[in-house]
Coordinates of C-alpha atoms and ligand atoms in Angstrom, one line a residue:
X180 CA 6.6 6.8 -36.6
X181 CA 7.0 4.5 -39.6
X182 CA 7.8 1.1 -38.1
X183 CA 9.8 0.1 -41.2
X184 CA 12.4 2.8 -40.6
X185 CA 14.2 0.5 -38.1
X186 CA 16.3 1.2 -35.1
X187 CA 18.8 3.7 -36.5
X188 CA 16.2 6.1 -37.8
X189 CA 15.0 7.8 -34.7
X190 CA 18.4 9.2 -33.5
X191 CA 19.1 10.4 -37.0
X192 CA 15.7 12.0 -36.9
X193 CA 16.6 13.6 -33.5
X194 CA 19.8 15.0 -34.8
X195 CA 17.9 16.5 -37.7
X196 CA 15.2 17.9 -35.3
X197 CA 17.9 19.5 -33.1
X198 CA 19.7 21.0 -36.1
X199 CA 16.5 22.4 -37.5
X200 CA 15.4 23.8 -34.1
X201 CA 18.8 25.4 -33.5
X202 CA 18.9 26.8 -37.0
X203 CA 15.4 28.3 -36.6
X204 CA 15.3 29.5 -33.0
X205 CA 18.9 29.5 -31.8
X206 CA 20.8 27.3 -29.4
X207 CA 19.0 24.9 -27.1
X208 CA 19.8 24.6 -23.4
X209 CA 21.8 21.6 -22.1
X210 CA 18.6 20.6 -20.1
X211 CA 16.5 20.6 -23.3
X212 CA 19.2 18.6 -25.2
X213 CA 19.4 16.0 -22.4
X214 CA 15.7 15.7 -21.9
X215 CA 15.0 15.0 -25.6
X216 CA 18.0 12.8 -26.1
X217 CA 17.1 10.6 -23.2
X218 CA 13.4 10.4 -24.2
X219 CA 14.5 9.1 -27.6
X220 CA 17.1 6.8 -26.0
X221 CA 14.8 5.0 -23.6
X222 CA 12.0 4.7 -26.1
X223 CA 14.2 3.1 -28.7
X224 CA 14.9 -0.2 -27.1
X225 CA 15.9 -1.9 -23.8
X226 CA 19.3 -0.4 -23.0
X227 CA 20.1 -2.6 -20.0
X228 CA 22.2 -5.6 -19.5
X229 CA 25.5 -7.0 -20.8
X230 CA 24.3 -6.8 -24.4
X231 CA 23.0 -3.3 -23.9
X232 CA 24.7 -0.1 -22.9
X233 CA 24.9 -0.3 -19.1
X234 CA 24.1 -2.5 -16.2
X235 CA 22.3 -1.6 -13.0
X236 CA 22.3 -3.0 -9.5
X237 CA 19.0 -5.0 -9.9
X238 CA 20.4 -6.5 -13.1
X239 CA 23.6 -7.6 -11.3
X240 CA 21.7 -9.7 -8.7
X241 CA 18.3 -10.5 -7.3
X242 CA 19.7 -9.7 -3.9
X243 CA 19.5 -6.0 -4.5
X244 CA 15.7 -5.9 -5.1
X245 CA 15.2 -8.4 -2.3
X246 CA 17.0 -6.2 0.2
X247 CA 14.7 -3.3 -0.9
X248 CA 11.7 -5.5 -0.5
X249 CA 12.8 -6.4 3.1
X250 CA 13.4 -2.8 3.9
X251 CA 9.9 -1.8 2.7
X252 CA 8.2 -4.8 4.5
X253 CA 9.9 -3.9 7.7
X254 CA 8.6 -0.3 7.4
X255 CA 5.1 -1.6 6.7
X256 CA 5.2 -4.0 9.7
X257 CA 6.5 -1.3 12.1
X258 CA 3.5 1.0 11.3
X259 CA 1.0 -1.9 12.0
X260 CA 0.6 -3.4 8.5
X261 CA -1.9 -1.0 7.0
X262 CA -4.3 -2.9 4.7
X263 CA -4.1 -0.4 1.8
X264 CA -0.5 0.4 0.8
X265 CA 1.0 1.3 -2.6
X266 CA 4.4 0.2 -3.9
X267 CA 5.5 2.9 -6.4
X268 CA 8.6 2.7 -8.5
X269 CA 10.0 5.5 -10.7
X270 CA 11.8 4.4 -13.9
X271 CA 11.7 0.6 -13.2
X272 CA 13.8 -0.4 -16.3
X273 CA 13.1 -4.1 -17.0
X274 CA 11.0 -4.4 -13.8
X275 CA 13.6 -6.6 -12.2
X276 CA 13.9 -4.7 -8.9
X277 CA 10.1 -4.6 -8.5
X278 CA 9.7 -8.3 -9.2
X279 CA 12.5 -9.2 -6.7
X280 CA 11.2 -6.8 -4.0
X281 CA 7.6 -7.9 -4.3
X282 CA 8.6 -11.5 -4.0
X283 CA 10.6 -10.7 -0.8
X284 CA 7.6 -8.7 0.6
X285 CA 5.2 -11.6 -0.1
X286 CA 7.2 -13.7 2.5
X287 CA 5.8 -11.3 5.0
X288 CA 2.3 -11.5 3.6
X289 CA 2.8 -8.0 2.3
X290 CA 1.1 -7.5 -1.1
X291 CA 0.9 -3.8 -1.8
X292 CA -0.8 -2.4 -4.9
X293 CA 1.9 -1.9 -7.6
X294 CA 2.4 1.4 -9.5
X295 CA 5.1 1.8 -12.1
X296 CA 6.0 5.3 -13.4
X297 CA 7.7 4.8 -16.8
X298 CA 8.1 7.1 -19.7
X299 CA 9.4 4.6 -22.2
X300 CA 6.9 2.4 -24.1
X301 CA 9.6 -0.1 -24.9
X302 CA 10.4 -0.5 -21.2
X303 CA 6.7 -0.7 -20.3
X304 CA 6.5 -3.7 -22.5
X305 CA 9.4 -5.4 -20.6
X306 CA 7.8 -4.4 -17.3
X307 CA 4.5 -6.0 -18.3
X308 CA 6.2 -9.4 -18.4
X309 CA 8.1 -9.1 -15.1
X310 CA 5.4 -7.3 -13.0
X311 CA 2.1 -8.5 -14.5
X312 CA -0.2 -7.0 -11.8
X313 CA 1.0 -3.5 -12.0
X314 CA -0.6 -0.2 -13.1
X315 CA 1.4 2.2 -15.2
X316 CA 1.6 5.9 -14.8
X317 CA 3.2 8.9 -16.5
X318 CA 3.8 10.6 -13.1
X319 CA 2.9 10.6 -9.5
X320 CA -0.2 12.7 -10.1
X321 CA -2.4 9.7 -11.1
X322 CA -1.2 7.5 -8.3
X323 CA -4.0 7.1 -5.6
X324 CA -4.0 9.8 -2.9
X325 CA -5.3 7.4 -0.2
X326 CA -3.1 4.9 1.6
X327 CA 0.6 5.2 2.3
X328 CA 3.2 5.2 -0.5
X329 CA 6.3 3.1 -0.5
X330 CA 8.4 4.7 -3.2
X331 CA 11.6 3.4 -4.8
X332 CA 13.8 5.2 -7.4
X333 CA 17.0 3.4 -8.4
X334 CA 19.1 5.1 -11.1
X335 CA 16.1 7.3 -12.0
X336 CA 17.0 10.8 -10.9
X337 CA 20.4 10.7 -12.7
X338 CA 18.5 10.3 -16.0
X339 CA 16.6 13.6 -15.5
X340 CA 17.8 16.7 -17.3
X341 CA 20.3 19.1 -15.7
X342 CA 20.6 22.8 -16.2
X343 CA 24.1 24.2 -16.4
X344 CA 25.2 27.8 -15.8
X345 CA 28.7 28.8 -16.6
X346 CA 30.8 31.8 -15.4
X347 CA 32.2 33.8 -18.4
X348 CA 34.2 37.1 -18.4
X349 CA 30.8 38.9 -18.8
X350 CA 29.1 37.1 -16.0
X351 CA 27.0 34.0 -15.6
X352 CA 25.3 32.5 -18.7
X353 CA 23.2 29.4 -19.3
X354 CA 25.2 26.6 -21.0
X355 CA 23.6 25.9 -24.4
X356 CA 24.1 23.5 -27.3
X357 CA 25.0 24.7 -30.8
X358 CA 25.9 22.9 -34.0
X359 CA 29.1 24.0 -35.8
X360 CA 28.3 22.3 -39.1
X361 CA 30.0 19.1 -38.0
X362 CA 28.9 18.4 -34.5
X363 CA 27.0 19.6 -31.5
X364 CA 28.9 21.3 -28.8
X365 CA 28.2 23.2 -25.5
X366 CA 28.9 26.9 -25.3
X367 CA 28.0 29.8 -23.1
X368 CA 24.6 31.3 -24.1
X369 CA 23.9 35.0 -24.6
X370 CA 21.4 35.6 -21.9
X371 CA 22.6 36.8 -18.5
X372 CA 21.8 34.3 -15.7
X373 CA 23.5 36.2 -12.8
X374 CA 20.3 36.3 -10.7
X375 CA 20.1 32.5 -10.7
X376 CA 23.5 32.1 -8.9
X377 CA 23.6 32.0 -5.1
X378 CA 25.5 35.0 -3.6
X379 CA 28.3 32.9 -2.1
X380 CA 29.2 31.5 -5.6
X381 CA 28.7 34.7 -7.6
X382 CA 32.5 35.4 -7.7
X383 CA 33.6 31.9 -8.8
X384 CA 36.5 31.8 -11.3
X385 CA 35.8 32.0 -15.0
X386 CA 34.8 28.7 -16.5
X387 CA 33.1 27.5 -13.3
X388 CA 30.0 25.4 -14.1
X389 CA 27.0 25.2 -11.7
X390 CA 24.7 22.3 -12.4
X391 CA 21.3 21.6 -11.0
X392 CA 18.3 19.5 -11.9
X393 CA 15.0 21.3 -11.7
X394 CA 13.3 18.1 -12.9
X395 CA 14.7 16.0 -10.1
X396 CA 13.9 18.8 -7.6
X397 CA 10.3 19.0 -8.8
X398 CA 10.0 15.2 -8.5
X399 CA 11.4 15.3 -4.9
X400 CA 9.1 18.1 -3.9
X401 CA 6.1 16.2 -5.2
X402 CA 7.2 13.0 -3.4
X403 CA 7.7 14.9 -0.1
X404 CA 4.3 16.5 -0.3
X405 CA 2.6 13.1 -1.0
X406 CA 4.4 11.4 1.9
X407 CA 3.4 14.2 4.2
X408 CA -0.2 13.9 3.2
X409 CA -0.7 10.2 3.0
X410 CA 2.3 8.6 4.9
X411 CA 4.9 6.2 3.7
X412 CA 8.6 6.3 2.8
X413 CA 10.8 6.8 -0.3
X414 CA 14.2 5.3 -1.1
X415 CA 16.4 7.2 -3.6
X416 CA 19.4 5.2 -4.8
X417 CA 21.8 6.7 -7.2
X418 CA 25.4 7.6 -8.2
X419 CA 25.8 11.0 -6.7
X420 CA 27.6 13.4 -4.4
X421 CA 27.0 14.1 -0.7
X422 CA 28.7 17.5 -0.5
X423 CA 27.9 20.5 -2.7
X424 CA 30.3 20.7 -5.7
X425 CA 30.7 22.6 -8.9
X426 CA 31.5 21.4 -12.5
X427 CA 29.7 19.5 -15.1
X428 CA 28.9 15.9 -14.3
X429 CA 27.1 15.2 -17.5
X430 CA 28.2 11.9 -19.0
X431 CA 27.2 9.5 -21.8
X432 CA 27.6 5.7 -21.9
X433 CA 27.2 3.5 -24.9
X434 CA 28.0 -0.2 -25.0
X435 CA 29.6 0.1 -21.5
X436 CA 32.0 2.8 -22.7
X437 CA 32.0 6.5 -21.9
X438 CA 31.4 8.6 -25.0
X439 CA 31.0 12.3 -25.8
X440 CA 27.5 13.4 -24.5
X441 CA 27.1 15.7 -27.5
X442 CA 27.8 13.1 -30.2
X443 CA 24.9 11.1 -31.6
X444 CA 22.0 12.4 -29.4
X445 CA 19.6 9.6 -28.6
X446 CA 22.1 6.8 -29.0
X447 CA 23.8 6.9 -25.6
X448 CA 22.5 7.0 -22.1
X449 CA 23.0 10.5 -20.7
X450 CA 23.2 10.9 -16.9
X451 CA 24.4 13.4 -14.3
X452 CA 25.4 12.8 -10.8
X453 CA 22.6 13.2 -8.3
X454 CA 22.8 16.2 -5.9
X455 CA 22.0 14.6 -2.5
X456 CA 22.3 17.9 -0.6
X457 CA 19.5 19.2 -2.8
X458 CA 17.3 16.2 -1.8
X459 CA 18.1 17.0 1.9
X460 CA 17.1 20.6 1.4
X461 CA 13.8 19.6 -0.3
X462 CA 12.9 17.3 2.6
X463 CA 13.4 20.1 5.0
X464 CA 11.4 22.5 2.9
X465 CA 8.6 19.9 2.4
X466 CA 8.6 19.0 6.1
X467 CA 9.4 15.3 5.9
X468 CA 12.3 13.6 7.7
X469 CA 15.3 12.6 5.6
X470 CA 18.0 10.0 6.4
X471 CA 21.3 9.6 4.6
X472 CA 22.8 9.6 2.1
X473 CA 24.7 6.5 3.2
X474 CA 26.9 4.4 0.9
X475 CA 25.0 1.6 -0.9
X476 CA 27.6 -0.9 0.4
X477 CA 27.1 -0.1 4.1
X478 CA 23.3 0.1 3.7
X479 CA 23.1 -3.3 2.0
X480 CA 25.4 -4.9 4.6
X481 CA 23.3 -3.5 7.4
X482 CA 20.3 -5.1 5.9
X483 CA 22.0 -8.5 5.8
X484 CA 23.0 -8.9 2.1
X485 CA 26.1 -11.0 3.1
X486 CA 23.9 -13.5 4.9
X487 CA 21.5 -13.6 2.0
X488 CA 24.4 -14.2 -0.4
X489 CA 25.7 -17.1 1.8
X490 CA 22.3 -18.6 1.9
X491 CA 21.8 -18.4 -1.9
X492 CA 25.3 -19.9 -2.4
X493 CA 24.6 -22.8 -0.1
X494 CA 21.4 -23.6 -2.0
X495 CA 23.2 -23.4 -5.4
X496 CA 26.8 -24.4 -4.8
X497 CA 27.5 -24.4 -8.6
X498 CA 26.7 -20.6 -8.6
X499 CA 28.5 -19.7 -5.4
X500 CA 31.3 -17.9 -7.2
X501 CA 28.9 -15.9 -9.3
X502 CA 26.9 -14.9 -6.3
X503 CA 29.9 -13.8 -4.3
X504 CA 31.2 -11.7 -7.3
X505 CA 27.8 -10.0 -7.5
X506 CA 27.8 -9.3 -3.8
X507 CA 31.3 -7.7 -4.2
X508 CA 30.1 -5.5 -7.2
X509 CA 27.2 -4.2 -5.1
X510 CA 29.0 -3.5 -1.9
X511 CA 32.7 -3.1 -2.3
X512 CA 34.0 0.5 -2.1
X513 CA 36.0 0.0 -5.3
X514 CA 32.8 -0.9 -7.2
X515 CA 29.3 0.4 -6.4
X516 CA 29.6 0.5 -2.6
X517 CA 30.4 4.1 -2.0
X518 CA 29.8 5.9 -5.3
X519 CA 26.2 4.8 -5.1
X520 CA 24.3 6.2 -2.2
X521 CA 21.0 5.7 -0.5
X522 CA 18.7 8.4 0.9
X523 CA 15.3 8.0 2.5
X524 CA 12.3 10.3 3.1
X525 CA 9.7 9.3 5.7
X526 CA 6.2 10.6 6.2
X527 CA 4.9 11.6 9.7
X528 CA 4.9 8.6 12.1
X529 CA 7.0 6.4 9.9
X530 CA 10.1 4.7 11.3
X531 CA 13.7 5.5 10.6
X532 CA 14.4 2.7 8.2
X533 CA 16.9 -0.1 8.7
X534 CA 20.5 0.8 7.6
X535 CA 20.2 4.5 8.5
X536 CA 21.2 4.2 12.2
X537 CA 23.7 7.0 12.9
X538 CA 22.9 8.8 9.7
X539 CA 21.4 12.3 10.1
Ligands
SAH78 N1 15.6 1.5 -12.3 C1 16.0 0.7 -13.4 C2 16.3 1.4 -14.7 C3 17.2 2.6 -14.6 S1 17.4 3.4 -16.2 C4 17.2 -0.1 -12.9 O1 17.8 0.2 -11.9 O2 17.6 -1.1 -13.6 C5 16.3 4.8 -16.0 C6 14.8 4.4 -16.0 O3 14.0 5.7 -15.9 C7 14.3 3.8 -17.3 O4 13.3 2.9 -17.0 C8 13.8 5.0 -18.1 O5 12.9 4.7 -19.1 C9 13.1 5.8 -17.0 N2 13.0 7.3 -17.2 C10 14.0 8.1 -17.5 N3 13.5 9.4 -17.6 C11 12.2 9.3 -17.3 C12 11.1 10.3 -17.2 N4 11.3 11.6 -17.4 N5 9.9 9.8 -16.8 C13 9.7 8.5 -16.6 N6 10.6 7.6 -16.7 C14 11.8 8.0 -17.0

């Protein structure tokens, strides 16, 4: 790309690419639209933080990454501190979670090898500054196959494309994106999709939308297979649902405001709620144990985040208020405490992690 084009050029380019593609070959699927829009979005610049489009738990407070580091160090200790161990993070954003978690692990003399799986070159640059010793990957495939994997994915699965199927009067159709001369909009496609719908949902009322993420499922299958083969554990933390549901959950956020997901592709962060029941089914199919989902608030409290907050506040009385506000954002049910959920996979012989007591 021509560097002199500047920031606004890529999304305009994407809009033109989509219009040309739709004109030449017909409507594109919602999944295709979301995948391309997010690839452009994350590559454009760092979208995180108060000056960006959205803020995530590790950017709210160092305590979030620290609790994850403690959880992982505890796992490692319980299996007898294997010498070769890999910390693997999917979609590490600015690298803040990894930096905070690795610092917490070091307190236990735990220094795993660090692998970051990141699609955006802009964010890889930011990660190089915060996690200098890491190795970068495009996917799990190039991550070593020897030594247990301790995997973290925070607000990663929600960025992966979803496929949508809609019930019309003529049966089930894939939901696709067209351009009406003024704007992009989702409509029911022409091709029948009836065979893709589970029998118990086949007779849903007209207008019902079924959403799924083949990309997230593929990733989860791959993670389960690797944990089964080489041991370790995975933590998935995301905004999502614990019971099966219907309806579109696709949303777009720009400058901390919800916007139309089909306006200005590549300029807003597109996400969909994570389907936790799907992650549970994949664990079962992949023969790894699965715990949760539990609410992020309960999980962090069980790990001792309130004590950590009190300690930090005592050490920096001038920041006490700010620390307590951050704690509240992470754990209170009105904020991130229950909408965000935590689910863990564990390989054979690995312990049920802290914070999942009582969870299935
Ligand atoms: N985990 C970070 C960032 C969340 S934003 C945090 O909590 O702050 C989503 C992250 O996933 C970004 O780093 C984005 O570039 C990355 N990402 C999104 N889709 C991806 C894909 N298909 N492959 C690799 N990384 C992806």
